[in-house]
CSV table of C-alpha atoms in Angstrom, one decimal:
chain,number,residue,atom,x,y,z
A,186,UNK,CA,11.7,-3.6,29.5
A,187,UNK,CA,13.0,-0.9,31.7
A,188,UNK,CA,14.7,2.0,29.7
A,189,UNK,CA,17.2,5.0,30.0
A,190,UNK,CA,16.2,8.6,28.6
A,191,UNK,CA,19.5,11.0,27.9
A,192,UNK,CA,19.3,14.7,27.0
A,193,UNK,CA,21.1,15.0,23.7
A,194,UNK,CA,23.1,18.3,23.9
A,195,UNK,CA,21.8,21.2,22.0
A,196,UNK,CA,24.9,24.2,21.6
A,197,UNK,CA,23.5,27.2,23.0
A,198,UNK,CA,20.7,25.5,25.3
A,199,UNK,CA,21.4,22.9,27.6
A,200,UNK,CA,24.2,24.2,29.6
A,201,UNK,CA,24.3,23.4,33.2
A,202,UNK,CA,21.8,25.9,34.2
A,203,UNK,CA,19.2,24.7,32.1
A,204,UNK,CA,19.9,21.2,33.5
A,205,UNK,CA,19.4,22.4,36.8
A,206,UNK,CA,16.1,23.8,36.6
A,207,UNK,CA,15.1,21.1,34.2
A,208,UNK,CA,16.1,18.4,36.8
A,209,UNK,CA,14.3,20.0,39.4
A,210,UNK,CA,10.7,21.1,38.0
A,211,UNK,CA,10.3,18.2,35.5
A,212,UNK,CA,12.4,15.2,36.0
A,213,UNK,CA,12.4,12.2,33.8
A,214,UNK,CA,16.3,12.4,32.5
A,215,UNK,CA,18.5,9.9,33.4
A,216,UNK,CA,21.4,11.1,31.8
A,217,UNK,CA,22.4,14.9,30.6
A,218,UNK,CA,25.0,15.5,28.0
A,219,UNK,CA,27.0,18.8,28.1
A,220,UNK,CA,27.2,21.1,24.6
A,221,UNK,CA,30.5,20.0,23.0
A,222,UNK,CA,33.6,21.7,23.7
A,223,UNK,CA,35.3,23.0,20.8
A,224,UNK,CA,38.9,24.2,20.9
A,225,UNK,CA,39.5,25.4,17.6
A,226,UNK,CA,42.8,24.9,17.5
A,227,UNK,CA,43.7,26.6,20.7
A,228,UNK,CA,44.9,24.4,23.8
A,229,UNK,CA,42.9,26.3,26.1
A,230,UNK,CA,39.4,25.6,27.8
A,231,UNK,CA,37.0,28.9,27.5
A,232,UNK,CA,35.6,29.8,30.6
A,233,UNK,CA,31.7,28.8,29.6
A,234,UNK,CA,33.1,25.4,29.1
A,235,UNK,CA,34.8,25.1,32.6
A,236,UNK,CA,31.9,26.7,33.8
A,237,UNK,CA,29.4,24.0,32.8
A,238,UNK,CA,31.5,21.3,33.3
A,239,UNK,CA,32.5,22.1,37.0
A,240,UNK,CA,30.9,19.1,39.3
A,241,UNK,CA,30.0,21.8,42.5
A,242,UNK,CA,27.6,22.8,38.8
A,243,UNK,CA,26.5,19.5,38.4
A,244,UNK,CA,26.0,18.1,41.9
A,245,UNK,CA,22.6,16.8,41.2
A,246,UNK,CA,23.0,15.5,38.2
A,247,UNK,CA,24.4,12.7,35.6
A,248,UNK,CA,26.3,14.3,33.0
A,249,UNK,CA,28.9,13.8,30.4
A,250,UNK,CA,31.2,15.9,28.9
A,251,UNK,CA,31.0,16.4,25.2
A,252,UNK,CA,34.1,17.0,22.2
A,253,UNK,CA,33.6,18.2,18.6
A,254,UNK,CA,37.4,17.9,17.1
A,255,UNK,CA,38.8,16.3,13.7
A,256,UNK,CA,42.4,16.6,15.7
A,257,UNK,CA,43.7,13.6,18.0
A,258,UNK,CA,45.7,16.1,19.9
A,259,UNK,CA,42.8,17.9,21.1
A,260,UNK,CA,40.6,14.9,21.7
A,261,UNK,CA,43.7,14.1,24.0
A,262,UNK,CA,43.7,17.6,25.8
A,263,UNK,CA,40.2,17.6,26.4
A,264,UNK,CA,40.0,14.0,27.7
A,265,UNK,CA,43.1,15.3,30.5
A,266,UNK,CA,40.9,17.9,31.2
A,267,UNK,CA,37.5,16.3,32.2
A,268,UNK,CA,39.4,13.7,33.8
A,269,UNK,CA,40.8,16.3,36.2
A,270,UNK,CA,37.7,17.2,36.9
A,271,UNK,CA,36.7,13.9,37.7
A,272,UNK,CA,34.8,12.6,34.8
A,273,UNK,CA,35.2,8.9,33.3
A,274,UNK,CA,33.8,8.8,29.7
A,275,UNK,CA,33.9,11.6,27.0
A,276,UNK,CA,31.7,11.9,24.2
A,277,UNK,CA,32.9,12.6,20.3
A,278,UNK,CA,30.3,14.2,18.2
A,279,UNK,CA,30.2,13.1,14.5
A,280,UNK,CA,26.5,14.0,14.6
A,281,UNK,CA,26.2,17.9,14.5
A,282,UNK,CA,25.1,18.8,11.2
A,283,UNK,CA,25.2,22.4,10.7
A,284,UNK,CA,26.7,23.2,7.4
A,285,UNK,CA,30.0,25.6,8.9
A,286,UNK,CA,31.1,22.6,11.3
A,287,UNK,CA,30.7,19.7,8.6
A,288,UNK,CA,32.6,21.8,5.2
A,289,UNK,CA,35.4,21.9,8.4
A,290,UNK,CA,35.9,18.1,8.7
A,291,UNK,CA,34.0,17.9,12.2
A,292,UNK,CA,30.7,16.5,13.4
A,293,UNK,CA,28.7,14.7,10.3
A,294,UNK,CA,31.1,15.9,8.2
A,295,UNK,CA,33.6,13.5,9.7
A,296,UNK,CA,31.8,10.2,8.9
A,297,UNK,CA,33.3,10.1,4.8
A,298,UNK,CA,36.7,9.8,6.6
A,299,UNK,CA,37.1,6.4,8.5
A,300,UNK,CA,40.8,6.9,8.4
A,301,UNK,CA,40.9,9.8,10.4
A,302,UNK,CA,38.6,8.5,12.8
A,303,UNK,CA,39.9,5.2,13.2
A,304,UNK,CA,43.4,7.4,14.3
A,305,UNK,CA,42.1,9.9,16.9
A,306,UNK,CA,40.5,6.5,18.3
A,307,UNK,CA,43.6,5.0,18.0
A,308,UNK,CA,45.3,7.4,20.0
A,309,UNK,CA,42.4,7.9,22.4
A,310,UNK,CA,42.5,4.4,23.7
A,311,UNK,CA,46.4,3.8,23.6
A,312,UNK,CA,47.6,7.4,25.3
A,313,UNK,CA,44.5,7.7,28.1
A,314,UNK,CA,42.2,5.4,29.7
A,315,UNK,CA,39.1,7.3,29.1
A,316,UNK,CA,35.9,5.8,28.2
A,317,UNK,CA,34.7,6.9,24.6
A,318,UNK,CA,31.2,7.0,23.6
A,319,UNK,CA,29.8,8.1,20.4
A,320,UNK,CA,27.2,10.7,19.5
A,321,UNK,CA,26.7,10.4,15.0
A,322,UNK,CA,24.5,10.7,12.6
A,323,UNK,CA,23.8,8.2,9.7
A,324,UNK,CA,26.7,10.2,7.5
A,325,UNK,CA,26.4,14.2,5.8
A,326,UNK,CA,25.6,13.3,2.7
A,327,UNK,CA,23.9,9.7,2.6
A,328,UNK,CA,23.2,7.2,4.7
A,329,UNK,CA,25.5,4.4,4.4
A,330,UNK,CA,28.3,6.3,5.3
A,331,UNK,CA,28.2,4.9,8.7
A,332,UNK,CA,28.2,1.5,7.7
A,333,UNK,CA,31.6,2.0,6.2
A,334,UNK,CA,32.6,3.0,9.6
A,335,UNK,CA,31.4,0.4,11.8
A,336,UNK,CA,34.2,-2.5,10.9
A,337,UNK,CA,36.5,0.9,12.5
A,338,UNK,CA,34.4,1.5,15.6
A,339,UNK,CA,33.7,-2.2,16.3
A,340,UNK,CA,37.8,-2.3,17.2
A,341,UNK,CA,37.6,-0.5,20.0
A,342,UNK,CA,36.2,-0.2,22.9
A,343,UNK,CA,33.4,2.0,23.2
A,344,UNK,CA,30.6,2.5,25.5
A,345,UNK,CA,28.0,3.0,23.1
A,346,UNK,CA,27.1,4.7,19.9
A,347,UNK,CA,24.0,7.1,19.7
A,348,UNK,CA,22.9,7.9,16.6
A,349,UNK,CA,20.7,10.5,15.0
A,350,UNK,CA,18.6,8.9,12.6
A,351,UNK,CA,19.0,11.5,9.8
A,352,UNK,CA,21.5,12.9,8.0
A,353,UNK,CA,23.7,15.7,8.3
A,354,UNK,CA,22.6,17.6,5.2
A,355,UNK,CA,19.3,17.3,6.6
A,356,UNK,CA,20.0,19.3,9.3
A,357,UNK,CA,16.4,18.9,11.7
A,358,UNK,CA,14.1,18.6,8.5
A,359,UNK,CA,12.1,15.6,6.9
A,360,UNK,CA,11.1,12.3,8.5
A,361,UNK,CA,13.9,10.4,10.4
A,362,UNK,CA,15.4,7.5,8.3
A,363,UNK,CA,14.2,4.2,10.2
A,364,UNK,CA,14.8,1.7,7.9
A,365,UNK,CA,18.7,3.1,7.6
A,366,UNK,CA,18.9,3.3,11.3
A,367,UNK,CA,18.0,-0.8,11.1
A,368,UNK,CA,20.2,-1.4,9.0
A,369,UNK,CA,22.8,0.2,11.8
A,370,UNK,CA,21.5,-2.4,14.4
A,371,UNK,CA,23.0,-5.3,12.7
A,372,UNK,CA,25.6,-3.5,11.2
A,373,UNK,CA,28.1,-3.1,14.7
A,374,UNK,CA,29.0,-5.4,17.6
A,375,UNK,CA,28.4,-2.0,19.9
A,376,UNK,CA,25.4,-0.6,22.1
A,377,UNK,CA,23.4,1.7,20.2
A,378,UNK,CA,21.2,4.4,21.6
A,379,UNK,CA,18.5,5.8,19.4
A,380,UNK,CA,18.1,9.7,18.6
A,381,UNK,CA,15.4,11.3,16.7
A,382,UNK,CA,11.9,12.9,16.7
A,383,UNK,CA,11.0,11.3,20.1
A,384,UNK,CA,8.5,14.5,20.8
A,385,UNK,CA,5.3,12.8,22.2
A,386,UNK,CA,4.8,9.8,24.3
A,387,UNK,CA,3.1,8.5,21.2
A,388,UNK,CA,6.5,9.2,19.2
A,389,UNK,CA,8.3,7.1,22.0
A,390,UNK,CA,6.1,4.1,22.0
A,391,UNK,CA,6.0,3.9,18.2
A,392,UNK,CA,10.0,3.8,18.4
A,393,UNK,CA,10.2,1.7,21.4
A,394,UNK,CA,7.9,-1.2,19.4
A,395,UNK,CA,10.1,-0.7,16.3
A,396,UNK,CA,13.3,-1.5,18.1
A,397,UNK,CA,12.5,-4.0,21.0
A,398,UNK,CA,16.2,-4.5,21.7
A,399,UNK,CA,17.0,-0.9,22.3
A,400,UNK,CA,17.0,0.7,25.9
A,401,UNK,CA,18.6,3.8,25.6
A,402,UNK,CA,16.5,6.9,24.0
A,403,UNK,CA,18.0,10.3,23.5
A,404,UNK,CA,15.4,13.7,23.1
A,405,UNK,CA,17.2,16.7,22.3
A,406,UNK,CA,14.3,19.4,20.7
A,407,UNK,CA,11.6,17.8,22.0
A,408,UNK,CA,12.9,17.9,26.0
A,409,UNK,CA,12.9,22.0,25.1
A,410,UNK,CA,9.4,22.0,23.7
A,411,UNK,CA,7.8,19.8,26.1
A,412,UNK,CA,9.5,19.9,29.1
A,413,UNK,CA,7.2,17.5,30.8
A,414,UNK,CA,7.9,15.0,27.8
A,415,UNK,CA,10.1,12.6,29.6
A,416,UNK,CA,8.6,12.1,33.0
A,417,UNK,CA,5.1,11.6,31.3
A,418,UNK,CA,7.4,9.0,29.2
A,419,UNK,CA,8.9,7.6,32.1
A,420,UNK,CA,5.1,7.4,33.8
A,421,UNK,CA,3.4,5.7,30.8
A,422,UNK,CA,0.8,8.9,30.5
A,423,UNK,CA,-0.3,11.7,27.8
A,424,UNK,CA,-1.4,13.5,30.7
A,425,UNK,CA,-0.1,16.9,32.1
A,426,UNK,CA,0.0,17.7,35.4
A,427,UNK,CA,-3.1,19.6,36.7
A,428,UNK,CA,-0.9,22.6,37.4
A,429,UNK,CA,1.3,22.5,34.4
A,430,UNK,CA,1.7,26.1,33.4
A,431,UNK,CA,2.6,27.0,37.5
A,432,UNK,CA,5.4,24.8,37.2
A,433,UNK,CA,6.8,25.9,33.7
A,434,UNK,CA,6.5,29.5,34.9
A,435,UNK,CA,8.7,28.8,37.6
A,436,UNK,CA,11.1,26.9,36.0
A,437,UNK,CA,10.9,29.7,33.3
A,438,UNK,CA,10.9,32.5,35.8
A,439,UNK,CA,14.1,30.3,37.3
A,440,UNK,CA,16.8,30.1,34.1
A,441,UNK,CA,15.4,33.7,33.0
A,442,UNK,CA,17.0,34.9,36.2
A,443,UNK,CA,20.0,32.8,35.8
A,444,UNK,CA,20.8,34.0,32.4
A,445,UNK,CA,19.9,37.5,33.3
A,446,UNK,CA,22.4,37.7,36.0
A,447,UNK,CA,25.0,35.7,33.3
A,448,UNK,CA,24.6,37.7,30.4
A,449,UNK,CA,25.1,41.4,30.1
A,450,UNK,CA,22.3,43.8,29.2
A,451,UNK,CA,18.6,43.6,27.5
A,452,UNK,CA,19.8,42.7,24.3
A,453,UNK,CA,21.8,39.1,25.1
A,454,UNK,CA,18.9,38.1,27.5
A,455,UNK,CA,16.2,38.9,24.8
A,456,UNK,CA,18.1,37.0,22.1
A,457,UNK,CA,18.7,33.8,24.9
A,458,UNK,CA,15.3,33.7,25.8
A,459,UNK,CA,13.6,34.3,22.2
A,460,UNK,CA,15.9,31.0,21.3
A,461,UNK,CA,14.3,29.2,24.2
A,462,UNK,CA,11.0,30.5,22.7
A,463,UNK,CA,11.4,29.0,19.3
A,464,UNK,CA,10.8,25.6,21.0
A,465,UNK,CA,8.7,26.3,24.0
A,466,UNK,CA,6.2,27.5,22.0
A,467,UNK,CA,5.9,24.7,20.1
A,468,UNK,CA,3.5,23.4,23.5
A,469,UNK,CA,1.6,26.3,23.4
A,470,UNK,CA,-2.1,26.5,22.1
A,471,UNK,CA,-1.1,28.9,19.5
A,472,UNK,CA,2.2,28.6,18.6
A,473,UNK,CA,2.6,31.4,15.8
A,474,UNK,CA,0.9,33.8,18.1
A,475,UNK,CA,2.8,33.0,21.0
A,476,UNK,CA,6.7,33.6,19.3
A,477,UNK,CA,5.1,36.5,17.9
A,478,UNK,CA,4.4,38.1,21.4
A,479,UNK,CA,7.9,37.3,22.6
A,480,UNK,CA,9.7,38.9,19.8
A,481,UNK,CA,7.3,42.0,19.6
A,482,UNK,CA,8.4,42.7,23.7
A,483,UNK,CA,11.1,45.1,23.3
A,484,UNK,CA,12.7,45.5,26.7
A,485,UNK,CA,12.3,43.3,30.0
A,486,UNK,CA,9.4,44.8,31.7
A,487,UNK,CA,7.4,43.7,27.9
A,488,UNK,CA,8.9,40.4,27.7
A,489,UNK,CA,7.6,39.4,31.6
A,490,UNK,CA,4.0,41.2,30.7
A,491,UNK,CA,3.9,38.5,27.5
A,492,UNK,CA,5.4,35.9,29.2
A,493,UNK,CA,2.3,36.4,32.3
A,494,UNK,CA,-0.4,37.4,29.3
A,495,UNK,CA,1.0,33.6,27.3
A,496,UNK,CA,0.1,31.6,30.4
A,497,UNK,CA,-2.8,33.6,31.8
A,498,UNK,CA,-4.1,32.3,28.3
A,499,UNK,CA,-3.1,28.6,28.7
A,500,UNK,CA,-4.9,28.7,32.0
A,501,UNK,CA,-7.8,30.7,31.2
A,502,UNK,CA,-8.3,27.6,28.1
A,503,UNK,CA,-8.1,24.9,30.7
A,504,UNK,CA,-10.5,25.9,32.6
């Protein structure tokens, strides 16, 4: 059966620049979605938001704007906004997971509170024409929150559901709930898109046999630490290509000069790129060692001799 793969958004990551040089050195994503935009009570769009959301940004790509709001009257602002830019569907996180955004009533923290949810939806579909998609996790504190959702959800009309198959006080750690995440596929008349752990080829085929009837896959870590993870999905193979680590220094050498020339200073572009690191080394032969380098270089000129002495080592083990 022929399948979809989306980028699930990661706050701090995959902004449009890292789509961009993702897209064009390792393919494989059908669909991107943006980091959410969070207004915080203030009716105004920051910069970095307009920034990543503008289309001349996005040319190349399929991408869709993302919310995080417990407030109808900003889920309304923001759906004017990236309709004025020219986008269709907007996408309302209930799935981030982080303890600060939860306690506050937003992301997983939202799914205890159908009634709230069932009224920005409400509002949503009556006072724009937007189409709504969902992005959730199971619930914060267990897993059958969600099912006491569904019976609101299934009265409107939404695109689709993806949903992370943890919970939120999880946050990224212990196994992925698959027997909960069944019990979701009967449990709602809507489209559901699975999201969770897919970080090998193996990991996709294990979840694509468990759930015949899905086509839709979302990777969110694992497109950060294996960048060639969903073209080798899309191609059916556990094979790299032969020059690998040529291509993921230019797509590194790429976004290090884009957020470089973005941020201001050693310090910002250190921190950015050690972030980045946390997952890309995660392909590396020896991932310890590897993070260690990068955090040890002190300034730019140290961080680029580490970054050449990493893959001179990858390349020196292939051959």
């Amino acid at each position: 059966m022929a399948f979809t793969l989306l980028s699930s958004p990661l706050q701090g990551f995959t902004d449009f620049r890292f789509r961009n040089a993702f897209h064009h050195y390792f393919g494989g994503i059908d669909t991107f979605y943006s980091p959410y935009i969070r207004l915080n009570g203030k009716f105004k769009i920051k910069s970095s938001y307009q920034n990543d959301l503008l289309l001349e940004n996005n040319d190349t790509l399929e991408v869709i704007p993302q919310i995080i709001t417990n407030d109808a009257e900003e889920f309304l602002f923001v759906a004017k906004y990236v309709q004025s830019l020219g986008y269709k569907e907007l996408n309302w996180n209930l799935g981030c997971p982080y303890p600060m955004v939860a306690k506050s009533g937003m992301g997983s923290g939202l799914i205890c509170n159908p009634e709230k949810i069932d009224n920005i939806l409400e509002r949503a579909h009556k006072e724009t024409d937007i189409l709504v998609s969902m992005k959730m996790r199971m619930g914060y504190d267990h897993a059958e929150e969600i099912l006491d959702v569904f019976p609101i959800l299934d009265q409107y009309p939404l695109k689709n559901i993806a949903i992370h198959a943890r919970i939120g006080k999880q946050l990224y750690k212990g196994p992925v709930d698959l027997k909960a995440f069944e019990r979701c596929i009967t449990s709602t008349k809507h489209k559901l898109y699975y999201n969770g752990d897919i970080t090998s080829v193996e990991a996709f085929k294990s979840i694509q046999t468990r759930f015949p009837s899905l086509d839709h896959f979302m990777i969110g870590r694992g497109l950060i630490a294996d960048p060639f993870l969903p073209q080798m999905i899309k191609d059916d193979t556990t094979e790299y290509p032969k020059d690998r680590w040529d291509i993921f220094e230019e797509f590194h050498n790429t976004i290090y000069s884009q957020y470089d020339e973005y941020l201001s200073g050693p310090t910002p572009i250190k921190m950015k790129m050690l972030g980045f690191w946390e997952f890309f080394s995660q392909s590396f032969s020896n991932q310890q060692k590897t993070y260690k380098a990068i955090k040890k270089a002190t300034n730019p000129f140290k961080y680029k001799q580490a970054v050449s002495m990493i893959l001179a080592n990858e390349r020196k083990l292939k051959s």
